[in-house]
XYZ file of C-alpha atoms in Angstrom:
166
model
C -11.770 19.830 10.368
C -12.112 15.488 10.025
C -10.411 15.706 6.831
C -7.753 17.862 7.756
C -7.174 15.454 10.870
C -7.119 12.670 8.895
C -4.413 14.371 6.390
C -1.983 14.795 9.460
C -2.707 11.440 11.105
C -1.621 9.716 7.805
C 1.289 12.001 7.310
C 3.324 10.882 10.451
C 1.502 7.111 10.355
C 3.868 6.510 7.040
C 7.526 5.921 6.287
C 6.146 8.368 3.476
C 8.358 9.543 0.470
C 7.309 11.884 -2.112
C 10.511 11.365 -4.303
C 10.627 8.678 -7.306
C 13.211 6.098 -5.574
C 13.404 4.614 -2.682
C 15.528 2.285 -0.986
C 14.368 -1.181 1.967
C 16.457 -3.083 3.640
C 14.999 -6.513 4.829
C 15.604 -8.500 7.830
C 17.740 -11.253 6.146
C 19.835 -8.715 4.984
C 18.500 -7.854 1.386
C 19.013 -4.278 -0.051
C 16.261 -3.256 -2.649
C 15.864 -0.264 -4.670
C 12.856 0.672 -5.998
C 12.160 3.793 -8.790
C 9.396 5.089 -10.331
C 9.734 5.217 -14.172
C 8.154 8.609 -15.909
C 6.230 9.914 -13.378
C 4.919 6.157 -11.991
C 3.888 5.136 -15.525
C 5.998 1.722 -14.089
C 8.049 0.503 -11.038
C 11.753 -1.002 -11.035
C 12.447 -2.684 -8.541
C 15.928 -4.484 -8.127
C 17.358 -6.404 -5.314
C 21.147 -7.190 -4.428
C 20.161 -10.968 -3.308
C 19.881 -12.044 -7.124
C 20.575 -8.581 -8.725
C 17.412 -9.253 -11.744
C 14.949 -6.473 -12.548
C 11.287 -6.686 -11.725
C 8.950 -4.302 -13.483
C 5.680 -3.579 -12.268
C 3.524 -1.838 -15.118
C 0.139 -2.169 -13.555
C 0.443 1.427 -11.264
C -3.095 3.018 -11.386
C -2.401 6.906 -10.929
C -4.197 9.791 -10.599
C -6.168 10.790 -13.934
C -6.248 14.247 -12.928
C -2.236 14.587 -12.210
C -2.224 14.254 -8.512
C 1.181 13.621 -7.281
C 1.897 10.194 -6.370
C 4.397 8.573 -3.285
C 5.517 5.876 -1.565
C 5.064 3.932 2.066
C 7.077 1.786 3.272
C 4.920 -0.904 5.883
C 4.846 -4.503 6.604
C 1.384 -4.651 5.292
C 1.237 -8.494 6.156
C 2.712 -9.043 8.926
C 5.634 -11.314 7.975
C 8.865 -9.240 9.002
C 9.416 -8.363 6.100
C 9.402 -4.662 4.800
C 6.686 -4.540 1.909
C 5.761 -0.901 -0.610
C 2.766 0.779 -1.761
C 1.908 3.527 -3.890
C -0.794 6.382 -3.188
C -2.039 9.709 -4.338
C -5.010 11.755 -3.124
C -8.669 10.581 -4.964
C -9.611 12.046 -8.269
C -13.153 13.894 -7.097
C -12.867 16.089 -3.684
C -9.747 14.918 -2.930
C -10.600 13.722 0.523
C -9.040 10.095 0.560
C -5.733 8.382 0.012
C -5.747 5.542 -2.601
C -3.781 2.882 -2.323
C -1.781 0.832 -3.752
C -0.106 -2.771 -1.825
C 3.204 -4.296 -2.819
C 3.959 -7.585 -0.875
C 7.865 -8.911 -0.649
C 8.504 -12.750 -1.294
C 11.640 -13.653 0.173
C 12.140 -16.315 -1.705
C 11.804 -15.144 -4.891
C 12.986 -11.321 -3.609
C 10.185 -10.322 -5.561
C 6.978 -7.905 -4.795
C 3.195 -9.251 -6.045
C 0.381 -6.537 -5.784
C -2.533 -7.126 -3.007
C -5.430 -7.775 -4.560
C -8.741 -6.952 -2.299
C -10.809 -10.140 -2.860
C -14.256 -9.321 -4.102
C -15.896 -12.436 -2.761
C -16.316 -10.707 0.406
C -18.704 -7.310 -0.375
C -16.280 -5.127 1.432
C -17.963 -1.077 1.424
C -14.533 0.210 0.031
C -13.698 -1.324 -3.960
C -9.995 -0.219 -3.422
C -7.685 0.130 -0.343
C -8.158 4.110 0.903
C -6.609 5.633 3.602
C -5.000 2.634 5.097
C -4.289 1.881 8.909
C -2.596 -0.167 10.194
C -2.798 -1.965 13.686
C 0.152 -4.538 14.563
C -0.767 -5.756 17.591
C -4.320 -6.740 15.955
C -2.081 -7.122 12.532
C -5.075 -5.793 11.012
C -5.698 -3.355 7.717
C -8.152 -0.591 8.426
C -9.224 0.753 4.845
C -11.985 3.637 4.574
C -13.950 5.570 1.974
C -16.531 7.772 1.206
C -19.665 6.901 -1.046
C -21.902 9.800 -1.138
C -21.883 11.611 2.533
C -21.167 8.142 4.230
C -17.371 7.139 5.518
C -17.094 3.377 4.981
C -14.984 0.865 6.791
C -13.281 -2.334 6.018
C -11.335 -4.208 8.208
C -8.845 -6.838 6.709
C -6.657 -9.535 8.010
C -4.339 -13.010 6.416
C -5.452 -16.276 7.589
C -3.533 -18.592 8.526
C -2.876 -19.633 4.782
C -1.380 -16.004 4.172
C -4.859 -15.156 2.358
C -6.731 -11.889 2.768
C -10.312 -11.539 4.469
C -12.558 -9.594 5.216
C -13.208 -9.030 9.233
C -15.651 -6.349 8.760
C -17.464 -3.705 7.204
């Protein structure tokens, strides 16, 4: 029951898209088109600001062919829309694995948000992401054996991701 409820919450808490392309309109009027190529083998991103194409080819896809999706959210709370790719885990499909991409308004490009390992997080990747806009935190929950683990992340004043609690 918990798994079903969690999946329903995830479904309605994100601007989620299962299609292979999305458009984002930033607060500075920049239009961004994001397209998955060859079933998320890579992502092509074009912006109206500079008309250059950014290629991201480090997308971690499901090894068991689970469907990939896009989500749009302001993950670093800077007022600009970021995006993520996600899919159900390849085991029993009890949690969702995310890759987060943060928008840089100066370069008009996206950079993958890497989870810092020096904090010793419980989860080795971003899973079942929940955003708390009021506290400006990202919560990641994963399953290890029979237990659920939760890491709470926040950006410091230098825009570095730090672990608040595990």
